[in-house]
PDB file of C-alpha atoms and ligand atoms in Angstrom:
ATOM      1  CA  MET A 506       0.000   0.000   0.000  1.00 96.00           C
ATOM      2  CA  LYS A 507       1.164   3.576  -0.659  1.00 98.00           C
ATOM      3  CA  LYS A 508       2.254   5.531   2.424  1.00 98.00           C
ATOM      4  CA  VAL A 509       0.720   8.731   3.774  1.00 98.00           C
ATOM      5  CA  GLY A 510       3.297  11.486   4.244  1.00 98.00           C
ATOM      6  CA  ILE A 511       2.596  13.881   7.108  1.00 98.00           C
ATOM      7  CA  ILE A 512       4.505  17.141   7.358  1.00 98.00           C
ATOM      8  CA  MET A 513       4.036  19.651  10.164  1.00 98.00           C
ATOM      9  CA  GLY A 514       5.491  23.135  10.348  1.00 98.00           C
ATOM     10  CA  SER A 515       6.602  22.828  13.973  1.00 98.00           C
ATOM     11  CA  ASP A 516       6.649  20.284  16.776  1.00 98.00           C
ATOM     12  CA  SER A 517       4.062  22.523  18.457  1.00 97.00           C
ATOM     13  CA  ASP A 518       1.601  21.081  15.896  1.00 98.00           C
ATOM     14  CA  LEU A 519       2.129  17.567  17.259  1.00 98.00           C
ATOM     15  CA  PRO A 520      -1.160  17.227  19.240  1.00 97.00           C
ATOM     16  CA  ILE A 521      -3.095  17.795  16.007  1.00 98.00           C
ATOM     17  CA  ILE A 522      -0.893  15.376  14.082  1.00 98.00           C
ATOM     18  CA  ARG A 523      -1.437  12.713  16.737  1.00 98.00           C
ATOM     19  CA  LYS A 524      -5.156  12.681  15.848  1.00 98.00           C
ATOM     20  CA  ALA A 525      -4.154  11.857  12.266  1.00 98.00           C
ATOM     21  CA  THR A 526      -1.603   9.188  13.144  1.00 98.00           C
ATOM     22  CA  ASP A 527      -4.001   7.489  15.587  1.00 98.00           C
ATOM     23  CA  THR A 528      -6.600   7.291  12.826  1.00 98.00           C
ATOM     24  CA  LEU A 529      -4.100   5.952  10.282  1.00 98.00           C
ATOM     25  CA  LYS A 530      -2.882   3.320  12.756  1.00 98.00           C
ATOM     26  CA  GLY A 531      -6.474   2.210  13.362  1.00 98.00           C
ATOM     27  CA  LEU A 532      -6.913   1.722   9.616  1.00 98.00           C
ATOM     28  CA  GLU A 533      -3.532  -0.058   9.240  1.00 98.00           C
ATOM     29  CA  ILE A 534      -2.185   2.547   6.815  1.00 98.00           C
ATOM     30  CA  PRO A 535       1.595   3.094   6.723  1.00 98.00           C
ATOM     31  CA  PHE A 536       2.773   6.667   7.277  1.00 98.00           C
ATOM     32  CA  GLU A 537       5.854   8.788   7.790  1.00 98.00           C
ATOM     33  CA  VAL A 538       5.961  12.035   9.799  1.00 98.00           C
ATOM     34  CA  HIS A 539       8.342  14.987   9.320  1.00 98.00           C
ATOM     35  CA  ILE A 540       8.801  18.472  10.687  1.00 98.00           C
ATOM     36  CA  TYR A 541       9.531  20.790   7.759  1.00 98.00           C
ATOM     37  CA  SER A 542       8.533  24.422   7.606  1.00 98.00           C
ATOM     38  CA  ALA A 543       7.694  26.399   4.468  1.00 98.00           C
ATOM     39  CA  HIS A 544       9.542  29.332   6.015  1.00 98.00           C
ATOM     40  CA  ARG A 545      12.214  27.905   8.339  1.00 98.00           C
ATOM     41  CA  THR A 546      13.303  24.902   6.225  1.00 98.00           C
ATOM     42  CA  PRO A 547      11.967  25.642   2.719  1.00 98.00           C
ATOM     43  CA  VAL A 548      14.586  23.541   0.922  1.00 98.00           C
ATOM     44  CA  GLU A 549      13.801  20.384   2.928  1.00 98.00           C
ATOM     45  CA  ALA A 550      10.039  20.916   2.466  1.00 98.00           C
ATOM     46  CA  ARG A 551      10.482  21.302  -1.289  1.00 98.00           C
ATOM     47  CA  ASP A 552      12.832  18.297  -1.614  1.00 98.00           C
ATOM     48  CA  PHE A 553      10.432  16.080   0.339  1.00 98.00           C
ATOM     49  CA  ALA A 554       7.540  17.040  -1.957  1.00 98.00           C
ATOM     50  CA  LEU A 555       9.589  16.605  -5.145  1.00 98.00           C
ATOM     51  CA  ALA A 556      10.657  13.074  -4.172  1.00 98.00           C
ATOM     52  CA  ALA A 557       7.403  11.962  -2.501  1.00 98.00           C
ATOM     53  CA  ARG A 558       5.892  10.013  -5.399  1.00 98.00           C
ATOM     54  CA  ASP A 559       9.145   8.141  -6.070  1.00 98.00           C
ATOM     55  CA  ASN A 560       9.471   7.438  -2.336  1.00 98.00           C
ATOM     56  CA  GLY A 561       6.198   5.494  -2.205  1.00 98.00           C
ATOM     57  CA  PHE A 562       3.763   8.098  -0.928  1.00 98.00           C
ATOM     58  CA  GLY A 563       0.195   8.214  -2.263  1.00 98.00           C
ATOM     59  CA  VAL A 564      -1.182  11.196  -0.334  1.00 98.00           C
ATOM     60  CA  LEU A 565       0.420  14.015   1.652  1.00 99.00           C
ATOM     61  CA  ILE A 566      -0.967  15.802   4.700  1.00 99.00           C
ATOM     62  CA  ALA A 567       0.524  19.185   5.636  1.00 99.00           C
ATOM     63  CA  ALA A 568      -0.303  20.903   8.940  1.00 98.00           C
ATOM     64  CA  ALA A 569       0.707  24.433   9.861  1.00 98.00           C
ATOM     65  CA  GLY A 570      -0.480  27.432  11.807  1.00 98.00           C
ATOM     66  CA  MET A 571      -0.231  31.216  11.530  1.00 97.00           C
ATOM     67  CA  ALA A 572       0.787  32.262   7.969  1.00 97.00           C
ATOM     68  CA  ALA A 573       0.283  28.638   6.969  1.00 98.00           C
ATOM     69  CA  HIS A 574       1.963  28.271   3.595  1.00 98.00           C
ATOM     70  CA  LEU A 575       3.210  24.722   4.132  1.00 98.00           C
ATOM     71  CA  ALA A 576       0.410  22.811   2.377  1.00 98.00           C
ATOM     72  CA  GLY A 577       0.546  25.162  -0.601  1.00 98.00           C
ATOM     73  CA  ALA A 578       4.320  24.989  -0.805  1.00 98.00           C
ATOM     74  CA  ILE A 579       4.176  21.179  -0.720  1.00 98.00           C
ATOM     75  CA  ALA A 580       1.416  21.115  -3.349  1.00 99.00           C
ATOM     76  CA  ALA A 581       3.474  23.380  -5.601  1.00 98.00           C
ATOM     77  CA  ASN A 582       6.106  20.659  -5.855  1.00 98.00           C
ATOM     78  CA  THR A 583       4.038  17.486  -6.375  1.00 98.00           C
ATOM     79  CA  THR A 584       0.937  16.278  -8.191  1.00 98.00           C
ATOM     80  CA  LEU A 585       0.106  13.874  -5.356  1.00 98.00           C
ATOM     81  CA  PRO A 586      -3.082  14.889  -3.540  1.00 98.00           C
ATOM     82  CA  VAL A 587      -2.266  17.284  -0.687  1.00 99.00           C
ATOM     83  CA  ILE A 588      -4.531  17.701   2.343  1.00 99.00           C
ATOM     84  CA  GLY A 589      -4.018  20.835   4.424  1.00 99.00           C
ATOM     85  CA  ILE A 590      -4.704  21.095   8.154  1.00 98.00           C
ATOM     86  CA  PRO A 591      -4.914  24.682   9.403  1.00 98.00           C
ATOM     87  CA  CYS A 592      -3.644  24.734  13.000  1.00 98.00           C
ATOM     88  CA  GLN A 593      -4.946  27.005  15.745  1.00 97.00           C
ATOM     89  CA  SER A 594      -1.653  28.407  17.005  1.00 89.00           C
ATOM     90  CA  SER A 595      -1.904  32.187  17.203  1.00 85.00           C
ATOM     91  CA  VAL A 596      -3.925  35.095  18.555  1.00 94.00           C
ATOM     92  CA  LEU A 597      -6.147  34.776  15.471  1.00 97.00           C
ATOM     93  CA  ASP A 598      -7.394  31.363  16.660  1.00 96.00           C
ATOM     94  CA  GLY A 599      -6.645  29.505  13.426  1.00 97.00           C
ATOM     95  CA  MET A 600      -8.548  31.799  11.063  1.00 98.00           C
ATOM     96  CA  ASP A 601      -5.167  33.001   9.746  1.00 98.00           C
ATOM     97  CA  ALA A 602      -4.077  29.429   9.012  1.00 98.00           C
ATOM     98  CA  LEU A 603      -7.480  28.465   7.579  1.00 98.00           C
ATOM     99  CA  LEU A 604      -7.442  31.254   5.008  1.00 98.00           C
ATOM    100  CA  SER A 605      -3.740  30.772   4.203  1.00 98.00           C
ATOM    101  CA  THR A 606      -4.313  27.065   3.583  1.00 98.00           C
ATOM    102  CA  VAL A 607      -7.635  27.093   1.762  1.00 98.00           C
ATOM    103  CA  MET A 608      -7.261  30.058  -0.592  1.00 98.00           C
ATOM    104  CA  MET A 609      -5.021  28.392  -3.169  1.00 98.00           C
ATOM    105  CA  PRO A 610      -4.697  29.755  -6.700  1.00 98.00           C
ATOM    106  CA  THR A 611      -6.186  27.720  -9.562  1.00 98.00           C
ATOM    107  CA  GLY A 612      -3.757  25.041 -10.695  1.00 98.00           C
ATOM    108  CA  ILE A 613      -2.351  24.096  -7.280  1.00 98.00           C
ATOM    109  CA  PRO A 614      -5.155  22.525  -5.211  1.00 98.00           C
ATOM    110  CA  VAL A 615      -5.034  21.817  -1.471  1.00 98.00           C
ATOM    111  CA  ALA A 616      -7.932  19.881   0.064  1.00 98.00           C
ATOM    112  CA  THR A 617      -8.358  21.788   3.313  1.00 98.00           C
ATOM    113  CA  VAL A 618     -10.001  20.228   6.369  1.00 98.00           C
ATOM    114  CA  ALA A 619     -11.308  22.014   9.465  1.00 98.00           C
ATOM    115  CA  ILE A 620      -9.063  23.972  11.844  1.00 98.00           C
ATOM    116  CA  ASN A 621      -7.178  21.308  13.873  1.00 98.00           C
ATOM    117  CA  GLY A 622      -8.918  18.618  11.791  1.00 98.00           C
ATOM    118  CA  GLY A 623      -6.259  15.939  12.092  1.00 98.00           C
ATOM    119  CA  GLY A 624      -8.752  13.069  12.241  1.00 98.00           C
ATOM    120  CA  ASN A 625     -10.593  14.083   9.098  1.00 98.00           C
ATOM    121  CA  ALA A 626      -7.309  14.698   7.254  1.00 99.00           C
ATOM    122  CA  ALA A 627      -6.363  11.082   7.921  1.00 98.00           C
ATOM    123  CA  LEU A 628      -9.794   9.810   6.915  1.00 98.00           C
ATOM    124  CA  LEU A 629      -9.699  11.779   3.678  1.00 99.00           C
ATOM    125  CA  ALA A 630      -6.232  10.402   2.936  1.00 99.00           C
ATOM    126  CA  ALA A 631      -7.560   6.895   3.626  1.00 98.00           C
ATOM    127  CA  GLN A 632     -10.550   7.438   1.334  1.00 98.00           C
ATOM    128  CA  ILE A 633      -8.223   8.554  -1.476  1.00 98.00           C
ATOM    129  CA  LEU A 634      -6.064   5.436  -1.065  1.00 98.00           C
ATOM    130  CA  ALA A 635      -9.199   3.259  -0.828  1.00 98.00           C
ATOM    131  CA  VAL A 636     -10.226   4.152  -4.390  1.00 98.00           C
ATOM    132  CA  GLU A 637      -7.780   1.451  -5.525  1.00 97.00           C
ATOM    133  CA  ASP A 638      -7.808  -0.729  -2.383  1.00 98.00           C
ATOM    134  CA  ALA A 639     -10.919  -2.805  -1.654  1.00 98.00           C
ATOM    135  CA  ASP A 640      -9.616  -4.062   1.720  1.00 98.00           C
ATOM    136  CA  LEU A 641      -9.033  -0.531   2.949  1.00 98.00           C
ATOM    137  CA  ALA A 642     -12.481   0.502   1.658  1.00 98.00           C
ATOM    138  CA  ARG A 643     -13.933  -2.315   3.790  1.00 98.00           C
ATOM    139  CA  ARG A 644     -12.056  -1.096   6.868  1.00 98.00           C
ATOM    140  CA  LEU A 645     -13.427   2.409   6.262  1.00 98.00           C
ATOM    141  CA  ASP A 646     -16.969   1.006   5.993  1.00 98.00           C
ATOM    142  CA  ASP A 647     -16.449  -0.891   9.255  1.00 98.00           C
ATOM    143  CA  LYS A 648     -15.233   2.272  10.995  1.00 98.00           C
ATOM    144  CA  ARG A 649     -18.251   4.241   9.764  1.00 98.00           C
ATOM    145  CA  ALA A 650     -20.570   1.519  11.078  1.00 98.00           C
ATOM    146  CA  SER A 651     -18.817   1.364  14.446  1.00 98.00           C
ATOM    147  CA  ASP A 652     -18.812   5.182  14.792  1.00 97.00           C
ATOM    148  CA  ALA A 653     -22.547   5.234  14.002  1.00 98.00           C
ATOM    149  CA  ALA A 654     -23.214   2.462  16.549  1.00 98.00           C
ATOM    150  CA  LYS A 655     -21.504   4.559  19.249  1.00 98.00           C
ATOM    151  CA  VAL A 656     -23.788   7.508  18.485  1.00 98.00           C
ATOM    152  CA  LEU A 657     -26.865   5.257  18.657  1.00 98.00           C
ATOM    153  CA  GLU A 658     -25.723   3.885  22.031  1.00 97.00           C
ATOM    154  CA  LYS A 659     -25.582   7.474  23.296  1.00 97.00           C
ATOM    155  CA  ASP A 660     -29.007   8.128  21.796  1.00 97.00           C
ATOM    156  CA  ALA A 661     -30.418   5.165  23.701  1.00 97.00           C
ATOM    157  CA  ALA A 662     -28.894   6.455  26.968  1.00 97.00           C
ATOM    158  CA  VAL A 663     -29.482  10.203  26.706  1.00 96.00           C
ATOM    159  CA  MET A 664     -33.009  10.340  28.167  1.00 95.00           C
ATOM    160  CA  GLN A 665     -31.843   8.600  31.334  1.00 95.00           C
ATOM    161  CA  GLN A 666     -29.354  11.398  31.979  1.00 94.00           C
ATOM    162  CA  LEU A 667     -32.027  14.122  31.899  1.00 94.00           C
TER     163      LEU A 667
HETATM  164  C1  RP5 B1112       3.787  27.460  12.046  1.00 87.33           C
HETATM  165  O1  RP5 B1112       3.865  28.380  13.052  1.00 87.33           O
HETATM  166  C2  RP5 B1112       3.789  26.117  12.690  1.00 87.33           C
HETATM  167  O2  RP5 B1112       3.113  25.193  11.903  1.00 87.33           O
HETATM  168  C3  RP5 B1112       3.093  26.366  14.006  1.00 87.33           C
HETATM  169  O3  RP5 B1112       1.709  26.025  13.925  1.00 87.33           O
HETATM  170  C4  RP5 B1112       3.240  27.865  14.193  1.00 87.33           C
HETATM  171  C5  RP5 B1112       4.041  28.218  15.413  1.00 87.33           C
HETATM  172  O4  RP5 B1112       5.269  27.549  15.373  1.00 87.33           O
HETATM  173  P1  RP5 B1112       6.229  27.558  16.645  1.00 87.33           P
HETATM  174  O5  RP5 B1112       6.614  28.992  16.844  1.00 87.33           O
HETATM  175  O6  RP5 B1112       5.437  26.994  17.792  1.00 87.33           O
HETATM  176  O7  RP5 B1112       7.390  26.681  16.278  1.00 87.33           O
HETATM  177  O8  RP5 B1112       4.821  27.561  11.124  1.00 87.33           O
END
């Protein structure tokens, strides 16, 4: 199976990345995590993106806060699908990162998830890989069913709490 590449702009983004790696582990998807910044280590970020397809990656996830150019900078150097996670890491509460990540110019798409949306970034990456992987698609179906069952258990219990 192709790997998911996860790049974060700083180790301060780690709690958000952990949501993604937990989800990928649960779905048995191989991944690799790096700390590269569009601004502090632009050469390493570019080189990673340029080599990603040859290095066995199928999807890339890029997480950054503040003036969050990481996902766009990664996407500029690969035609692999890139998923951006805007991180809430400044006085602007993540709105800065959301707009910086989502407002990409035509030609260089970034699929942007919610602010701090590490779990959904991993699920979207899994769904992309599952287009060509029936076993993974089955695991995603199972997860959906088990998530729905948990909600219905809460539904059955809610009236007793009130
Ligand atoms: C961004 O700036 C990082 O992705 C992080 O979310 C934010 C703050 O970084 P640190 O100053 O905590 O390293 O580039």
